Short mmCIF file of C-alpha atoms in Angstrom, two decimals:
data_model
loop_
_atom_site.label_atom_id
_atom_site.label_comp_id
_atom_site.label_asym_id
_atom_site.label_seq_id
_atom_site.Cartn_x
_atom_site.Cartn_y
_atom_site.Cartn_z
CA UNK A 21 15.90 -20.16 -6.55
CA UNK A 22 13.98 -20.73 -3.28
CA UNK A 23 10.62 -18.86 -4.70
CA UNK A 24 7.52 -20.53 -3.97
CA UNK A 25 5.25 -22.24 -6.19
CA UNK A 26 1.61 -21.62 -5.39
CA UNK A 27 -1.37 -24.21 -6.13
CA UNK A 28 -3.73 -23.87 -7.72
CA UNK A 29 -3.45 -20.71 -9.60
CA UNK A 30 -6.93 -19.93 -9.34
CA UNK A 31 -9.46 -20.89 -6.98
CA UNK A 32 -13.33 -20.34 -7.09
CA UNK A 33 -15.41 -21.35 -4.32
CA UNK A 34 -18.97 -20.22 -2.81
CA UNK A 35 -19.56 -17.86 0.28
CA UNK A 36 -18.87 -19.78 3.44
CA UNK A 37 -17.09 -22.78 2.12
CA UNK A 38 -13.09 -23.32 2.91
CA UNK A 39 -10.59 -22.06 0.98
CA UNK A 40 -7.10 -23.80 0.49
CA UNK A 41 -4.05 -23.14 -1.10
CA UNK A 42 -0.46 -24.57 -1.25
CA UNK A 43 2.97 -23.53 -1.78
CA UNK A 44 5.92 -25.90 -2.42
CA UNK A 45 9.55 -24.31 -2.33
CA UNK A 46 12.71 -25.58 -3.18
CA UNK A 47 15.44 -25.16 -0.28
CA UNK A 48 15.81 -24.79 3.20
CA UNK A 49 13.98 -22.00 4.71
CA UNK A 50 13.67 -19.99 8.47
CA UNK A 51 9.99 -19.07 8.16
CA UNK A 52 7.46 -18.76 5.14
CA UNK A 53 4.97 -15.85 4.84
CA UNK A 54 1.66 -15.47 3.48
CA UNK A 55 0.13 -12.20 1.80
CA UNK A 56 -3.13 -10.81 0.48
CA UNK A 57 -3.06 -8.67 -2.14
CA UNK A 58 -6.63 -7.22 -3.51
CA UNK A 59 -6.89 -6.28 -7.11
CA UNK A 60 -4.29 -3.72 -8.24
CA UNK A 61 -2.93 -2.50 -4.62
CA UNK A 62 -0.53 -3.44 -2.30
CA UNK A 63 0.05 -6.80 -0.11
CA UNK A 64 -0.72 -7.21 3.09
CA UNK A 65 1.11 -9.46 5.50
CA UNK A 66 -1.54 -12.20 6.63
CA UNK A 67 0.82 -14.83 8.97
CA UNK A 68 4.33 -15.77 9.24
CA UNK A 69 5.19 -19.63 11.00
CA UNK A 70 8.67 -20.13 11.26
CA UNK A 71 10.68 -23.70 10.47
CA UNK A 72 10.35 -25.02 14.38
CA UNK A 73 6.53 -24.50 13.91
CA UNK A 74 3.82 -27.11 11.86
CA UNK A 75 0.47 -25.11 12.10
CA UNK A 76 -0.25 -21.42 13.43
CA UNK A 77 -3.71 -19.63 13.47
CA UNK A 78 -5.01 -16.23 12.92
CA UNK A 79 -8.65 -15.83 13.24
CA UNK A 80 -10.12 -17.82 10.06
CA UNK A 81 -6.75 -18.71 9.09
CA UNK A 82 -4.89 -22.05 9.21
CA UNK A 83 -1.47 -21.93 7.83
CA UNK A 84 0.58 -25.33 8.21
CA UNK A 85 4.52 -26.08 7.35
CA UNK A 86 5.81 -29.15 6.36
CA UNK A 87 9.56 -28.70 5.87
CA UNK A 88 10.14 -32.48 4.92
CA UNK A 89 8.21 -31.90 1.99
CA UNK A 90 9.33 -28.43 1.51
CA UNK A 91 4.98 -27.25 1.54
CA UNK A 92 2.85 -24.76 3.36
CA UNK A 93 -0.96 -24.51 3.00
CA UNK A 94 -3.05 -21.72 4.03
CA UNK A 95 -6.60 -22.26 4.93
CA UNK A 96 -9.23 -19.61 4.90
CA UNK A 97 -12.56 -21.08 6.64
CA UNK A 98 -15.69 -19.66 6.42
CA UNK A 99 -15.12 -17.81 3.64
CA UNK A 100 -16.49 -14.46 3.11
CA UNK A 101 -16.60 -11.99 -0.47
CA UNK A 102 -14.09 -9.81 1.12
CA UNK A 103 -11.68 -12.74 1.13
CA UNK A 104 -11.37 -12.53 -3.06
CA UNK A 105 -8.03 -11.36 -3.76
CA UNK A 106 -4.72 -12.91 -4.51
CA UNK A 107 -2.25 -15.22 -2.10
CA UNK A 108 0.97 -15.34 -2.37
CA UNK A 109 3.76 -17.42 0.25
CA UNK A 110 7.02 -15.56 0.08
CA UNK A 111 10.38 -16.66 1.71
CA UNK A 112 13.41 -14.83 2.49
CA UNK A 113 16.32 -15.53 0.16
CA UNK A 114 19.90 -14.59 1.20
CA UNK A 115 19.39 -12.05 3.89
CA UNK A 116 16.58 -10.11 3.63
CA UNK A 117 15.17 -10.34 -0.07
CA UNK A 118 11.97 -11.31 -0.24
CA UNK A 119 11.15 -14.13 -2.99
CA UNK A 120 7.28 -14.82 -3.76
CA UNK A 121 5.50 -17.21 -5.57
CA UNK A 122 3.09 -16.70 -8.54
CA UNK A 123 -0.19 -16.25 -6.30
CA UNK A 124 -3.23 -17.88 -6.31
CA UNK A 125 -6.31 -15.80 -7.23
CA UNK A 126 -9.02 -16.62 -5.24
CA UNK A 127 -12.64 -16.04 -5.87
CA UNK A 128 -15.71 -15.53 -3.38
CA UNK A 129 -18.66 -16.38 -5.05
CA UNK A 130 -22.50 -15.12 -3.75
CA UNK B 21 0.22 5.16 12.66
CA UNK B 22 0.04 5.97 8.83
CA UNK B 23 1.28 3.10 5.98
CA UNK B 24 3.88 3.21 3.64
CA UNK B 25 2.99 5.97 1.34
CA UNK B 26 4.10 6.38 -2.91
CA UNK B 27 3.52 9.07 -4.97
CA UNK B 28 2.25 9.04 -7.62
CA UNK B 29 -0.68 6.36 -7.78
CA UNK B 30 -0.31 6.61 -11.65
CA UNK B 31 1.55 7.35 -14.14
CA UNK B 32 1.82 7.30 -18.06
CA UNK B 33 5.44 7.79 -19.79
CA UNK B 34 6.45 6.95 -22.95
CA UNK B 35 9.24 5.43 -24.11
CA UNK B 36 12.61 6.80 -23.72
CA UNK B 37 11.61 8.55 -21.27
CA UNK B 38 12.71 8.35 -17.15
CA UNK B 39 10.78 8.11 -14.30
CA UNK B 40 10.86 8.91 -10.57
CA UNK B 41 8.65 7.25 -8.17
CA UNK B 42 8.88 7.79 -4.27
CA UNK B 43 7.97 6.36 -1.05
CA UNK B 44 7.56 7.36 2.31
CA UNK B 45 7.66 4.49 4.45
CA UNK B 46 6.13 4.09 8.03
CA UNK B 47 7.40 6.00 10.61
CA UNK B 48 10.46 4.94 12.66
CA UNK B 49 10.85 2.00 9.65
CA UNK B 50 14.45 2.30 8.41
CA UNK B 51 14.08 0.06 5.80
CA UNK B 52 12.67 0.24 2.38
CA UNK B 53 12.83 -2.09 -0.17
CA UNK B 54 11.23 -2.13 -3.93
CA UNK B 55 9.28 -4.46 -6.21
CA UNK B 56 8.16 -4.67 -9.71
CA UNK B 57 5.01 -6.60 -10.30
CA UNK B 58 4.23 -7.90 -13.47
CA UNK B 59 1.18 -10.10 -15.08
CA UNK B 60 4.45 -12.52 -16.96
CA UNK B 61 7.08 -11.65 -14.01
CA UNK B 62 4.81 -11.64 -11.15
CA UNK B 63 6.59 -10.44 -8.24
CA UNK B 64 9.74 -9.18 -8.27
CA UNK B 65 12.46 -7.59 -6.01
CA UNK B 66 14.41 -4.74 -7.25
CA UNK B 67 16.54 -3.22 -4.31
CA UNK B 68 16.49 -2.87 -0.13
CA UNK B 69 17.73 0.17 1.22
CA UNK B 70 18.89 0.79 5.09
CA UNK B 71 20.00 4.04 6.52
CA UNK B 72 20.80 5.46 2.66
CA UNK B 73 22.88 2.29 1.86
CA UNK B 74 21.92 0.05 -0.84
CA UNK B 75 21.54 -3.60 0.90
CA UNK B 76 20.25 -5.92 -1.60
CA UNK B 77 19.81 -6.02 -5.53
CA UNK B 78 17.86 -8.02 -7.58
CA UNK B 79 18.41 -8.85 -11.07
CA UNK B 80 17.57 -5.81 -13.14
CA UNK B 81 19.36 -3.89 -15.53
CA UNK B 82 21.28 -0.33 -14.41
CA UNK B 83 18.19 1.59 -15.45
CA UNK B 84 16.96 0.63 -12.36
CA UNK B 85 18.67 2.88 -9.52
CA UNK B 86 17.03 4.20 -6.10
CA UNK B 87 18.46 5.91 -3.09
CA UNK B 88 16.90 6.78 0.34
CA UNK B 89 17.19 9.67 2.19
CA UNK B 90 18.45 10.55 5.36
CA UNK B 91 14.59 10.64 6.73
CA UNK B 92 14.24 6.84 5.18
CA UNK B 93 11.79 8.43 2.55
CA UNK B 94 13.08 6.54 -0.74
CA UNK B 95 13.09 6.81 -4.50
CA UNK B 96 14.06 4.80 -7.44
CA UNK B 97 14.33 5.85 -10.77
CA UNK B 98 13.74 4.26 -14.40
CA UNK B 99 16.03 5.92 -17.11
CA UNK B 100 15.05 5.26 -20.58
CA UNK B 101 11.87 3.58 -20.41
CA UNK B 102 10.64 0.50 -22.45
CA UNK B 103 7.25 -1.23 -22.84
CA UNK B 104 8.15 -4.12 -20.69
CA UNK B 105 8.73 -1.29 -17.65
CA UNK B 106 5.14 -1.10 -17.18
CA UNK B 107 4.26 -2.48 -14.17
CA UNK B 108 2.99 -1.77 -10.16
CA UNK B 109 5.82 -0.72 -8.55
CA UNK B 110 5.54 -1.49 -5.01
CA UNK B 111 7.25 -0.08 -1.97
CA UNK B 112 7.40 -2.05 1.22
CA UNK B 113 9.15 -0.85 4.88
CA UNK B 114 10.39 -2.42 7.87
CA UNK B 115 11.97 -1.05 10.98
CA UNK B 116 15.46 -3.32 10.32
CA UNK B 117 16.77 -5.33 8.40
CA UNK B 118 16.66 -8.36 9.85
CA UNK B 119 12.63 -8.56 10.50
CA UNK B 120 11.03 -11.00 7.90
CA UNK B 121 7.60 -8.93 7.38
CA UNK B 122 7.46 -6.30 5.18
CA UNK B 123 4.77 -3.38 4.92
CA UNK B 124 3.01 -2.47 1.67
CA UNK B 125 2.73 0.73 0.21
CA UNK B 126 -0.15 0.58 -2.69
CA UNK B 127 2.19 0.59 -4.93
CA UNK B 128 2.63 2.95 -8.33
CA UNK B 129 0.84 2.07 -11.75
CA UNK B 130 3.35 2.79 -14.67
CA UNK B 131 2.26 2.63 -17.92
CA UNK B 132 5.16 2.82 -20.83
CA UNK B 133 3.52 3.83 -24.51
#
């Protein structure tokens, strides 16, 4: 299976600090995504960075690649309440099916 | 332009029962694919549809079926329900096949007594 593994599985930091998370997956990939997904409702589609690229940016997000090690990070800076939800990496298996990790539930504090 | 749309938010079955859940995806996207979320399972794919044609299936059992129609509005269907079918059912769309990122509906709460 190529799903990803995210780390940690939970996450609690205060307003303002960075927030980090990792996912490792197992075989050759094109491009890795990252989603948000807020309590109960659907995901939203935060970046994509494709195999040919090691670090793309999206306002306060940092997402690297490193397909030697087969491990993405995403980095949220400046982190704000509205940023508590769960993260999940996905990466296209076969075709077009979409294969996510667990998630990692991250936690704004006041 | 609206999202991906599913009807209904909720829902409460028991079991033995079926189910039919639908989405409307965004306009012009032709493709719609489906996804079972679960606390244990997390998330998981079900089945991709593209112009009414069934592209992709994941690995659940033949209670599971969808179709789309010829306006790439989709449904899938649960036929004899069980406990361990209760779960956010999640519809995403994309104009083709081939684009990587997919488009979230907010997904349908089922809850199997």
């Amino acid at each position: 299976s190529q799903q990803g593994e995210e780390d940690p599985q939970a996450l609690s930091i205060q307003e303002g600090e960075n927030a980090t998370m990792n996912c490792s997956y197992k075989t050759s990939i094109n491009n890795l995504q990252w989603y948000r997904q807020n309590s109960g409702r659907g995901l939203v589609h935060l970046i994509l960075i494709r195999s040919n690229e090691r670090e793309k940016h999206s306002g306060r997000l940092r997402v690297t690649l490193d397909t030697s090690k087969k491990s993405s990070s995403l980095l949220i800076t400046a982190s704000r309440a509205a940023d508590t939800a769960s993260y999940f990496c996905a990466i296209l298996q076969g075709a077009q099916k979409l294969v996510f990790g667990q998630g990692t539930r991250l936690t704004i504090n006041p | 332009k609206a999202g991906v749309t599913q009807t209904p938010r909720y829902l409460i079955k028991t079991r033995g029962q079926q189910v039919t859940l639908s989405c409307s995806p965004i306009s012009g996207h032709r493709s719609v694919s489906w996804y079972q979320q679960t606390p244990g399972q997390g998330l998981q794919f079900l089945f991709e549809y593209f112009s009414e044609t069934q592209r992709n299936k994941g690995n659940f059992p033949g209670r599971f079926s969808g179709r789309q129609f010829s306006n790439s509005r989709s449904e899938m269907n649960v036929s004899t329900l069980e406990l361990g079918d209760s779960a956010l059912y999640l519809c995403a769309s994309k104009r083709v096949v081939v684009e990587p990122e997919e488009y979230f509906g907010p997904g349908t709460r089922l809850t199997v007594l």
